Short mmCIF file of C-alpha atoms and ligand atoms in Angstrom, two decimals:
data_model
loop_
_atom_site.label_atom_id
_atom_site.label_comp_id
_atom_site.label_asym_id
_atom_site.label_seq_id
_atom_site.Cartn_x
_atom_site.Cartn_y
_atom_site.Cartn_z
CA MET A 245 9.56 -7.36 16.64
CA ILE A 246 8.73 -8.98 19.92
CA GLY A 247 7.70 -12.60 20.01
CA THR A 248 9.59 -13.72 16.90
CA ALA A 249 12.92 -15.48 16.76
CA ASN A 250 15.55 -12.73 16.65
CA GLY A 251 13.53 -9.80 17.93
CA PHE A 252 12.53 -12.02 20.80
CA SER A 253 16.03 -12.88 21.93
CA VAL A 254 17.09 -9.23 21.81
CA ALA A 255 13.97 -8.19 23.74
CA HIS A 256 14.67 -11.02 26.16
CA GLU A 257 18.16 -9.67 26.81
CA LEU A 258 16.80 -6.17 27.20
CA VAL A 259 14.31 -7.05 29.94
CA TYR A 260 17.26 -8.22 32.02
CA THR A 261 19.38 -5.11 31.47
CA LEU A 262 16.69 -2.44 31.67
CA LYS A 263 15.40 -1.46 35.10
CA VAL A 264 11.84 -0.85 36.19
CA ARG A 265 12.64 2.86 36.47
CA ASP A 266 13.61 2.91 32.78
CA ALA A 267 10.11 1.94 31.72
CA MET A 268 7.81 3.28 34.46
CA ARG A 269 5.67 6.36 34.11
CA THR A 270 6.34 9.06 36.65
CA ASP A 271 3.33 11.27 35.99
CA VAL A 272 1.32 9.32 38.53
CA ILE A 273 -2.09 10.56 39.57
CA THR A 274 -2.77 9.60 43.16
CA VAL A 275 -5.69 9.94 45.57
CA THR A 276 -5.92 10.00 49.37
CA PRO A 277 -8.01 7.76 51.64
CA GLU A 278 -10.27 10.76 52.24
CA ASN A 279 -11.34 11.10 48.59
CA THR A 280 -14.69 9.58 47.64
CA LEU A 281 -14.98 6.76 45.14
CA ARG A 282 -17.04 9.13 42.99
CA GLU A 283 -14.06 11.50 42.79
CA VAL A 284 -11.82 8.59 41.82
CA GLN A 285 -14.32 7.55 39.15
CA VAL A 286 -14.16 11.04 37.58
CA LEU A 287 -10.37 11.00 37.74
CA LEU A 288 -10.05 7.59 36.09
CA ARG A 289 -12.48 8.59 33.36
CA GLU A 290 -10.63 11.84 32.68
CA HIS A 291 -7.20 10.23 32.45
CA ARG A 292 -8.37 6.88 31.04
CA PHE A 293 -6.48 5.01 33.76
CA SER A 294 -7.64 1.65 35.04
CA GLY A 295 -6.56 2.29 38.60
CA THR A 296 -4.79 4.70 40.92
CA PRO A 297 -2.56 4.38 43.99
CA VAL A 298 -3.79 5.73 47.32
CA LEU A 299 -1.29 7.80 49.32
CA ALA A 300 -1.43 8.88 52.97
CA ASP A 301 1.41 11.23 54.06
CA GLY A 302 3.33 10.27 50.92
CA ARG A 303 3.12 6.55 51.79
CA LEU A 304 1.38 4.02 49.60
CA VAL A 305 -1.52 2.59 51.61
CA GLY A 306 -3.68 1.02 48.90
CA ILE A 307 -4.92 1.04 45.36
CA VAL A 308 -8.32 1.67 43.78
CA SER A 309 -8.98 -0.10 40.50
CA ILE A 310 -11.71 0.35 37.94
CA GLU A 311 -13.28 -2.90 39.25
CA ASP A 312 -13.59 -1.33 42.70
CA ILE A 313 -15.46 1.56 41.06
CA ILE A 314 -17.76 -0.72 39.08
CA ASN A 315 -18.55 -2.67 42.25
CA ALA A 316 -19.23 0.58 44.08
CA LEU A 317 -21.63 1.72 41.36
CA ASP A 318 -23.30 -1.71 41.39
CA ARG A 319 -23.72 -1.91 45.13
CA GLY A 320 -24.41 1.78 45.75
CA HIS A 321 -21.39 2.88 47.80
CA ILE A 322 -19.91 5.16 45.14
CA SER A 323 -20.14 8.23 47.35
CA GLN A 324 -18.25 6.59 50.24
CA ARG A 325 -14.61 7.12 51.18
CA VAL A 326 -11.69 5.43 49.41
CA ALA A 327 -10.34 4.33 52.80
CA ASP A 328 -13.23 1.92 53.28
CA TRP A 329 -13.10 0.17 49.92
CA MET A 330 -9.56 0.33 48.56
CA THR A 331 -7.40 -2.78 48.17
CA ARG A 332 -4.87 -2.64 51.00
CA SER A 333 -2.55 -5.49 50.14
CA VAL A 334 -0.80 -3.96 47.19
CA VAL A 335 1.82 -5.78 45.15
CA THR A 336 4.59 -3.29 44.47
CA ILE A 337 7.93 -3.40 42.74
CA GLN A 338 11.25 -1.64 43.41
CA ASP A 339 12.45 0.89 40.84
CA ASN A 340 15.93 -0.68 40.64
CA MET A 341 14.68 -4.18 39.79
CA PRO A 342 15.22 -5.52 36.29
CA LEU A 343 12.21 -5.34 33.99
CA SER A 344 12.22 -9.13 33.81
CA ARG A 345 11.02 -9.08 37.43
CA ALA A 346 8.04 -6.94 36.46
CA VAL A 347 7.22 -9.23 33.54
CA GLU A 348 7.25 -12.13 36.03
CA PHE A 349 4.92 -10.21 38.37
CA PHE A 350 2.46 -9.48 35.59
CA GLN A 351 2.40 -13.18 34.77
CA ARG A 352 1.95 -14.22 38.39
CA TYR A 353 -0.63 -11.68 39.56
CA PRO A 354 -3.87 -10.64 37.89
CA TYR A 355 -3.02 -6.93 38.10
CA GLY A 356 -2.61 -4.67 35.10
CA ARG A 357 -0.41 -2.11 36.90
CA LEU A 358 2.30 -2.11 39.51
CA PRO A 359 3.06 0.84 41.79
CA VAL A 360 6.83 1.42 41.82
CA LEU A 361 8.66 2.27 45.07
CA ASP A 362 12.09 3.86 45.44
CA SER A 363 14.70 2.65 47.93
CA GLY A 364 13.06 4.80 50.63
CA GLY A 365 9.77 2.99 50.11
CA ARG A 366 8.11 6.00 48.50
CA LEU A 367 5.93 5.82 45.43
CA CYS A 368 7.95 7.05 42.45
CA GLY A 369 6.06 5.70 39.46
CA ILE A 370 3.68 3.21 38.00
CA LEU A 371 4.31 0.42 35.52
CA THR A 372 1.97 -1.36 33.08
CA PRO A 373 2.72 -4.10 30.53
CA SER A 374 2.27 -1.59 27.72
CA ASP A 375 4.90 0.69 29.30
CA ILE A 376 7.30 -2.25 29.10
CA ILE A 377 6.47 -2.93 25.46
CA ALA A 378 6.78 0.75 24.55
CA ARG A 379 10.18 0.91 26.23
CA LEU A 380 11.39 -2.25 24.49
CA MET A 381 10.32 -0.86 21.12
CA VAL A 382 12.24 2.34 21.76
CA GLU A 383 15.28 0.35 22.85
CA LEU A 384 15.15 -1.98 19.84
CA ASN A 385 14.93 1.02 17.56
CA ARG A 386 17.87 2.61 19.32
CA LEU A 387 19.95 -0.54 18.72
CA ALA A 388 19.12 -0.36 15.01
CA GLU A 389 19.96 3.34 14.95
CA ASP A 390 23.30 2.65 16.64
CA ALA A 391 24.09 0.01 14.03
CA ALA A 392 23.12 2.42 11.25
CA ARG A 393 25.34 5.13 12.69
CA ARG A 394 28.27 2.72 13.11
CA GLU A 395 27.90 1.71 9.49
CA THR A 396 27.71 5.29 8.22
CA ASP A 397 30.83 6.18 10.25
CA LEU A 398 32.61 3.09 9.00
CA MET A 399 31.74 3.97 5.41
CA ALA A 400 33.13 7.45 5.90
CA ARG A 401 36.36 6.27 7.54
CA ALA A 402 37.04 2.87 6.01
CA GLY A 403 40.23 2.46 4.08
CA THR A 404 43.15 4.80 3.83
CA ARG A 405 42.77 7.07 0.84
CA VAL A 406 45.60 8.71 -1.03
CA THR A 407 45.47 10.53 -4.31
CA ASP A 408 48.56 9.68 -6.28
CA GLY A 409 48.69 11.85 -9.39
CA SER A 410 45.48 11.09 -11.26
CA GLU A 411 44.87 7.94 -9.25
CA LEU A 412 42.76 7.46 -6.16
CA LYS A 413 44.07 4.66 -3.99
CA MET A 414 42.22 2.98 -1.15
CA ASP A 415 43.51 0.21 1.10
CA PHE A 416 41.43 -2.00 3.36
CA ARG A 417 42.38 -4.60 5.92
CA VAL A 418 40.33 -7.77 5.84
CA SER A 419 40.50 -10.06 8.87
CA ALA A 420 40.03 -13.80 8.80
CA GLY A 421 36.59 -14.78 10.04
CA ASP A 422 35.32 -11.21 10.19
CA PHE A 423 32.11 -11.77 8.25
CA ASP A 424 30.41 -8.64 9.52
CA ASN A 425 32.91 -6.34 7.89
CA ALA A 426 33.32 -8.21 4.63
CA GLY A 427 31.68 -5.84 2.19
CA ILE A 428 33.09 -2.57 3.47
CA ALA A 429 35.70 -2.33 0.68
CA SER A 430 33.18 -3.18 -2.02
CA ALA A 431 30.63 -0.70 -0.68
CA ARG A 432 33.28 2.03 -0.60
CA ILE A 433 34.48 1.28 -4.12
CA LYS A 434 30.89 1.28 -5.29
CA ALA A 435 30.24 4.66 -3.69
CA VAL A 436 33.37 6.22 -5.21
CA LEU A 437 32.66 4.91 -8.70
CA LYS A 438 29.04 5.99 -8.51
CA GLU A 439 30.11 9.43 -7.40
CA ARG A 440 32.34 9.64 -10.46
CA GLY A 441 29.39 8.92 -12.72
CA VAL A 442 30.66 5.51 -13.87
CA ASP A 443 28.10 3.39 -15.73
CA ALA A 444 25.90 1.56 -13.19
CA ARG A 445 26.57 -1.86 -14.68
CA ILE A 446 30.32 -1.41 -14.38
CA VAL A 447 29.94 -0.19 -10.81
CA ARG A 448 27.93 -3.27 -10.05
CA ARG A 449 30.46 -5.66 -11.56
CA ALA A 450 33.29 -3.96 -9.67
CA ALA A 451 31.37 -4.18 -6.39
CA ILE A 452 30.47 -7.84 -6.88
CA ALA A 453 34.02 -8.86 -7.82
CA THR A 454 35.43 -7.02 -4.82
CA TYR A 455 32.86 -8.53 -2.46
CA GLU A 456 33.64 -12.06 -3.67
CA ALA A 457 37.34 -11.33 -3.08
CA GLU A 458 36.64 -9.96 0.40
CA THR A 459 34.53 -12.92 1.44
CA ASN A 460 37.18 -15.34 0.15
CA ILE A 461 39.78 -13.67 2.35
CA VAL A 462 37.41 -13.80 5.35
CA ILE A 463 36.38 -17.42 4.76
CA HIS A 464 39.44 -19.14 3.32
CA SER A 465 42.50 -17.21 4.39
CA MET A 466 44.41 -16.17 7.48
CA GLY A 467 43.72 -12.52 6.73
CA GLY A 468 44.71 -10.06 4.06
CA LYS A 469 44.03 -6.77 2.41
CA ILE A 470 42.33 -5.13 -0.54
CA HIS A 471 44.19 -2.52 -2.57
CA THR A 472 42.21 -0.38 -4.96
CA ALA A 473 43.45 2.08 -7.53
CA ILE A 474 40.96 4.07 -9.58
CA ASN A 475 41.78 6.37 -12.45
CA ALA A 476 39.79 7.68 -15.40
CA GLU A 477 40.40 4.52 -17.42
CA ARG A 478 40.04 1.65 -15.06
CA VAL A 479 39.55 0.34 -11.58
CA LEU A 480 42.14 -2.08 -10.25
CA VAL A 481 41.33 -4.24 -7.24
CA GLU A 482 44.00 -6.41 -5.70
CA ALA A 483 43.15 -8.95 -3.04
CA ILE A 484 46.19 -10.18 -1.23
CA ASP A 485 46.23 -12.61 1.68
CA TRP A 486 48.79 -14.27 3.86
CA GLY A 487 47.95 -17.89 3.26
CA PRO A 488 47.33 -20.74 3.30
CA GLY A 489 47.25 -20.46 -0.51
CA ILE A 490 45.37 -22.61 -3.01
CA GLU A 491 46.75 -26.01 -3.93
CA ASP A 492 45.07 -26.40 -7.31
CA VAL A 493 44.09 -23.03 -8.73
CA GLU A 494 42.53 -24.53 -11.86
CA LYS A 495 40.24 -26.65 -9.71
CA ALA A 496 39.37 -23.69 -7.47
CA MET A 497 38.33 -21.73 -10.55
CA GLN A 498 35.77 -24.36 -11.55
CA PRO A 499 32.20 -23.37 -10.81
CA GLY A 500 30.92 -25.43 -7.91
CA PHE A 501 34.29 -26.28 -6.38
CA SER A 502 34.39 -25.30 -2.74
CA THR A 503 36.12 -26.36 0.44
CA ALA A 504 33.82 -24.20 2.61
CA SER A 505 32.65 -25.69 5.91
CA GLU A 506 29.06 -26.54 6.78
CA LEU A 507 28.95 -23.45 8.98
CA VAL A 508 29.98 -21.20 6.10
CA ARG A 509 27.39 -22.86 3.86
CA ALA A 510 24.70 -22.26 6.45
CA MET A 511 25.56 -18.58 6.17
CA GLY A 512 24.79 -18.67 2.46
CA PHE A 513 28.33 -18.89 1.10
CA GLY A 514 30.36 -21.79 -0.20
CA ALA A 515 28.65 -22.58 -3.49
CA GLY A 516 32.01 -22.43 -5.22
CA MET A 517 30.87 -19.59 -7.45
CA GLY A 518 33.04 -16.75 -6.18
CA LEU A 519 36.18 -17.08 -8.29
CA PRO A 520 34.26 -17.82 -11.53
CA ASN A 521 32.00 -14.87 -10.73
CA ILE A 522 35.01 -12.58 -10.27
CA GLN A 523 36.31 -13.70 -13.64
CA LYS A 524 32.92 -13.06 -15.22
CA CYS A 525 32.72 -9.55 -13.74
CA ALA A 526 36.26 -8.51 -14.57
CA ASP A 527 37.67 -7.30 -17.85
CA ARG A 528 41.06 -8.68 -16.85
CA PHE A 529 41.66 -11.19 -14.10
CA GLU A 530 44.74 -12.90 -12.74
CA ILE A 531 45.10 -15.28 -9.85
CA HIS A 532 48.39 -16.33 -8.33
CA SER A 533 48.62 -18.57 -5.35
CA THR A 534 51.43 -20.23 -3.51
CA VAL A 535 50.74 -22.80 -0.84
CA GLY A 536 52.28 -21.60 2.38
CA SER A 537 52.52 -17.97 1.44
CA GLY A 538 49.18 -16.78 0.06
CA THR A 539 46.86 -15.82 -2.75
CA HIS A 540 46.94 -12.72 -4.92
CA LEU A 541 44.01 -11.69 -7.13
CA ARG A 542 44.34 -8.93 -9.68
CA ILE A 543 40.97 -7.70 -10.88
CA GLU A 544 40.67 -4.97 -13.47
CA LEU A 545 37.63 -3.33 -15.01
CA ASP A 546 37.57 -0.72 -17.73
CA LEU A 547 35.51 2.25 -16.74
CA ARG A 548 34.81 3.56 -20.19
CA SER A 549 33.10 0.67 -21.96
CA ALA A 550 29.48 0.17 -21.02
CA VAL A 551 29.37 -3.17 -22.84
CA PRO A 552 29.51 -6.01 -20.33
CA GLN A 553 32.40 -8.32 -21.04
CA GLY A 554 33.65 -11.59 -19.71
CA GLY A 555 31.08 -14.37 -19.61
CA GLU A 556 28.10 -12.06 -20.11
CA MET B 64 5.15 -4.64 -10.43
CA LEU B 65 5.62 -1.92 -7.88
CA LEU B 66 7.45 -2.44 -4.60
CA CYS B 67 4.32 -1.59 -2.63
CA GLU B 68 2.38 -4.22 -4.63
CA VAL B 69 5.02 -6.79 -3.79
CA ALA B 70 4.70 -5.95 -0.11
CA SER B 71 0.94 -6.25 -0.09
CA ARG B 72 0.95 -9.48 -2.18
CA LEU B 73 3.30 -11.02 0.34
CA GLU B 74 1.43 -9.54 3.31
CA ALA B 75 4.85 -8.32 4.35
CA GLU B 76 5.72 -6.26 7.37
CA GLU B 77 7.85 -3.26 6.53
CA LEU B 78 10.99 -2.96 8.69
CA VAL B 79 12.91 -0.38 6.71
CA ARG B 80 10.76 2.00 4.73
CA PRO B 81 11.47 2.49 1.03
CA GLU B 82 12.22 5.99 -0.13
CA ASP B 83 9.96 5.31 -3.10
CA PRO B 84 7.27 2.66 -2.51
CA GLU B 85 6.21 3.05 -6.14
CA VAL B 86 9.56 1.97 -7.55
CA GLU B 87 9.17 -0.50 -10.40
CA VAL B 88 10.40 -4.01 -9.60
CA PRO B 89 11.13 -5.84 -12.85
CA SER B 90 12.15 -9.12 -11.23
CA ALA B 91 13.01 -11.07 -8.12
CA VAL B 92 15.78 -13.44 -7.09
CA ALA B 93 14.77 -16.10 -4.59
CA ALA B 94 17.71 -17.80 -2.95
CA ASP B 95 18.98 -19.25 0.27
CA LEU B 96 22.51 -18.93 -1.06
CA LEU B 97 24.18 -15.54 -1.25
CA SER B 98 26.51 -17.00 -3.89
CA ASP B 99 23.46 -17.44 -6.18
CA ILE B 100 22.40 -13.84 -5.69
CA LEU B 101 25.91 -12.58 -6.39
CA ALA B 102 26.17 -14.67 -9.54
CA SER B 103 22.77 -13.65 -10.91
CA ARG B 104 22.85 -11.83 -14.21
CA LYS B 105 19.71 -9.88 -13.47
CA GLU B 106 20.16 -6.22 -12.72
CA GLN B 107 17.05 -4.73 -11.18
CA PHE B 108 15.58 -7.09 -8.66
CA ILE B 109 14.42 -7.69 -5.15
CA ILE B 110 15.87 -10.48 -3.02
CA LEU B 111 13.67 -13.09 -1.36
CA THR B 112 15.57 -15.15 1.17
CA GLY B 113 15.31 -17.18 4.34
CA LEU B 114 18.83 -16.25 5.39
CA ILE B 115 19.36 -13.99 8.38
CA SER B 116 22.69 -12.22 8.65
CA PRO B 117 24.29 -8.84 8.00
CA GLN B 118 25.78 -10.46 4.85
CA VAL B 119 22.30 -10.52 3.32
CA ILE B 120 22.24 -6.72 3.47
CA ARG B 121 25.85 -6.41 2.31
CA THR B 122 25.05 -8.66 -0.64
CA ALA B 123 21.96 -6.59 -1.43
CA GLU B 124 24.05 -3.43 -1.34
CA VAL B 125 26.73 -4.90 -3.60
CA VAL B 126 24.28 -6.10 -6.27
CA GLY B 127 22.15 -2.97 -5.93
CA ALA B 128 18.99 -4.88 -4.96
CA LEU B 129 15.79 -2.80 -4.83
CA ALA B 130 14.66 -4.44 -1.58
CA VAL B 131 15.11 -7.47 0.63
CA VAL B 132 12.20 -9.66 1.71
CA LEU B 133 12.86 -12.14 4.51
CA VAL B 134 10.58 -15.15 4.19
CA ARG B 135 9.21 -17.80 6.60
CA GLY B 136 8.57 -15.19 9.26
CA LYS B 137 12.29 -14.65 9.77
CA HIS B 138 13.06 -11.56 11.74
CA PRO B 139 16.29 -9.67 11.25
CA THR B 140 18.61 -8.62 14.05
CA GLN B 141 18.67 -4.91 14.92
CA GLU B 142 22.14 -4.94 13.39
CA MET B 143 20.62 -5.94 10.03
CA ILE B 144 17.92 -3.31 10.29
CA GLY B 145 20.58 -0.69 11.01
CA LEU B 146 22.70 -1.79 8.06
CA ALA B 147 19.70 -1.67 5.76
CA ARG B 148 18.85 1.81 7.01
CA ALA B 149 22.41 3.04 6.51
CA HIS B 150 22.45 1.79 2.92
CA GLY B 151 18.88 2.79 2.14
CA ILE B 152 17.76 -0.76 1.38
CA PRO B 153 14.03 -1.36 2.01
CA LEU B 154 13.56 -4.39 4.26
CA TYR B 155 10.46 -6.56 4.70
CA THR B 156 9.50 -9.75 6.44
CA THR B 157 6.72 -12.12 5.44
CA MET B 158 5.28 -15.21 7.12
CA LEU B 159 5.07 -16.95 3.73
CA PRO B 160 7.64 -19.57 2.79
CA LEU B 161 9.97 -18.94 -0.14
CA PHE B 162 8.04 -21.02 -2.66
CA GLU B 163 4.66 -19.54 -1.76
CA SER B 164 6.14 -16.04 -2.01
CA CYS B 165 7.35 -16.76 -5.54
CA VAL B 166 3.97 -18.20 -6.52
CA ARG B 167 2.27 -15.03 -5.33
CA LEU B 168 4.63 -12.76 -7.22
CA ALA B 169 4.64 -14.78 -10.45
CA PRO B 170 1.45 -13.24 -11.93
CA LEU B 171 2.83 -9.74 -11.31
CA VAL B 172 6.13 -10.55 -13.02
CA GLN B 173 4.33 -12.12 -15.98
CA ARG B 174 2.20 -9.01 -16.31
CA VAL B 175 5.39 -7.00 -16.81
CA ARG B 176 6.67 -9.42 -19.43
CA ALA B 177 3.34 -9.59 -21.35
N1 ATP C 608 41.96 -16.52 -0.62
C1 ATP C 608 41.89 -17.84 -0.63
N2 ATP C 608 42.74 -18.55 0.15
C2 ATP C 608 42.68 -19.91 0.16
N3 ATP C 608 41.80 -20.62 -0.56
C3 ATP C 608 40.94 -19.95 -1.35
C4 ATP C 608 40.93 -18.54 -1.41
N4 ATP C 608 39.97 -18.17 -2.27
C5 ATP C 608 39.40 -19.29 -2.71
N5 ATP C 608 39.97 -20.38 -2.17
C6 ATP C 608 39.65 -21.80 -2.46
O1 ATP C 608 38.98 -21.85 -3.69
C7 ATP C 608 37.68 -22.42 -3.53
C8 ATP C 608 36.71 -21.77 -4.51
O2 ATP C 608 36.52 -20.39 -4.18
P1 ATP C 608 35.19 -19.66 -4.64
O3 ATP C 608 35.22 -18.27 -4.19
O4 ATP C 608 35.00 -19.92 -6.11
O5 ATP C 608 34.07 -20.49 -3.89
P2 ATP C 608 33.70 -20.45 -2.33
O6 ATP C 608 34.32 -19.30 -1.69
O7 ATP C 608 34.02 -21.79 -1.77
O8 ATP C 608 32.13 -20.30 -2.40
P3 ATP C 608 31.32 -18.95 -2.81
O9 ATP C 608 32.33 -17.99 -3.34
O10 ATP C 608 30.32 -19.38 -3.82
O11 ATP C 608 30.71 -18.48 -1.55
C9 ATP C 608 37.36 -22.19 -2.10
O12 ATP C 608 36.40 -23.09 -1.59
C10 ATP C 608 38.73 -22.38 -1.42
O13 ATP C 608 39.01 -23.75 -1.30
MG1 MG C 609 34.11 -17.36 -2.52
#
């Protein structure tokens, strides 16, 4: 997810909003200047760390890395005190800094870990590049989970439902330009029909016709609404908008005719197939449009026949 | 062909896990136009596309697609991943371009037809 176009930009944003303290580990193992390098070696091996901070009276005074230990083994001073061989000039980072700062540090310095200090200058954690990656992955997943939850909520709430005699009615608002929510009405209608055990092919045609109507309102109109009425015999979908209306309806109905902008085309719409597709999916279809006042689609599908009709 | 075979043929990374990786995939629709996918007469298919937007998932939901494969190494937004999760639509991404993806899947589709 990190390093590729979209995942990268989200991760990029996240490193600026998350703080060092959000990603650091707090279960820090420390040593004192009085410990021997041999003791540190055992500790690092046990915990599989590549280095450990050195504290004196709670203050960070140095760091011992795995390289220091290897050198000590090489040169024979492994049983000597940490105080004599630790690295004293330690690069540290504040816990309230943005993670981007830590990323910058890891690029600038050759260190694989940064001790983290709180505002009082005390050691409160340690940060490695893999801590940052782990945190970003968790955060990216959380964003996806949030989106999933929003969608599930939306599906549960969308549209006002009233049962009128034997008819279930659902109404949805569709706002101009609101691409992200185009598809809510169709998904809801699909779910209701499916729940009622309607033939899958009919459900599909109803969903597609509704979606085409929703996207047309989003793309071409100043806003509108979708009315649905479902009974045992049929599903009726009405798409009504408040203008600008279609000048030449016959032309608009021709496959391939579209006035969609380049931007809309780049999003994958605007092939001029929507209205013909609605007609193909519907058992009965009417379109009325008045320039200046709006467009009204009436889409009806029989729920009882499993035989596809229209252009199929 | 099975969905898991499609994924391995395309060396695809799985972003939203299928409930049933062994689901039979009778055909595929490759398109960079959602209009084309919506107008397709096929019924059981996966979508291969280079488009990135929540509308790709909404379209997949509306047509009842078995899965969505994003080609050319396109990565979805977290929003798209969430939508796909909410609707139970398996989501993959492959480094392969659209044409190469189709070429790789062709023998599998022909095997079904034979
Ligand atoms: N609700 C509407 N209000 C105003 N104009 C509309 C409306 N619906 C359709 N049109 C006009 O009719 C044309 C054809 O619509 P149609 O749905 O067939 O194609 P499209 O929306 O342009 O492309 P596609 O549906 O393939 O994404 C549109 O380009 C637009 O000019
Ligand atoms: Mg349209």
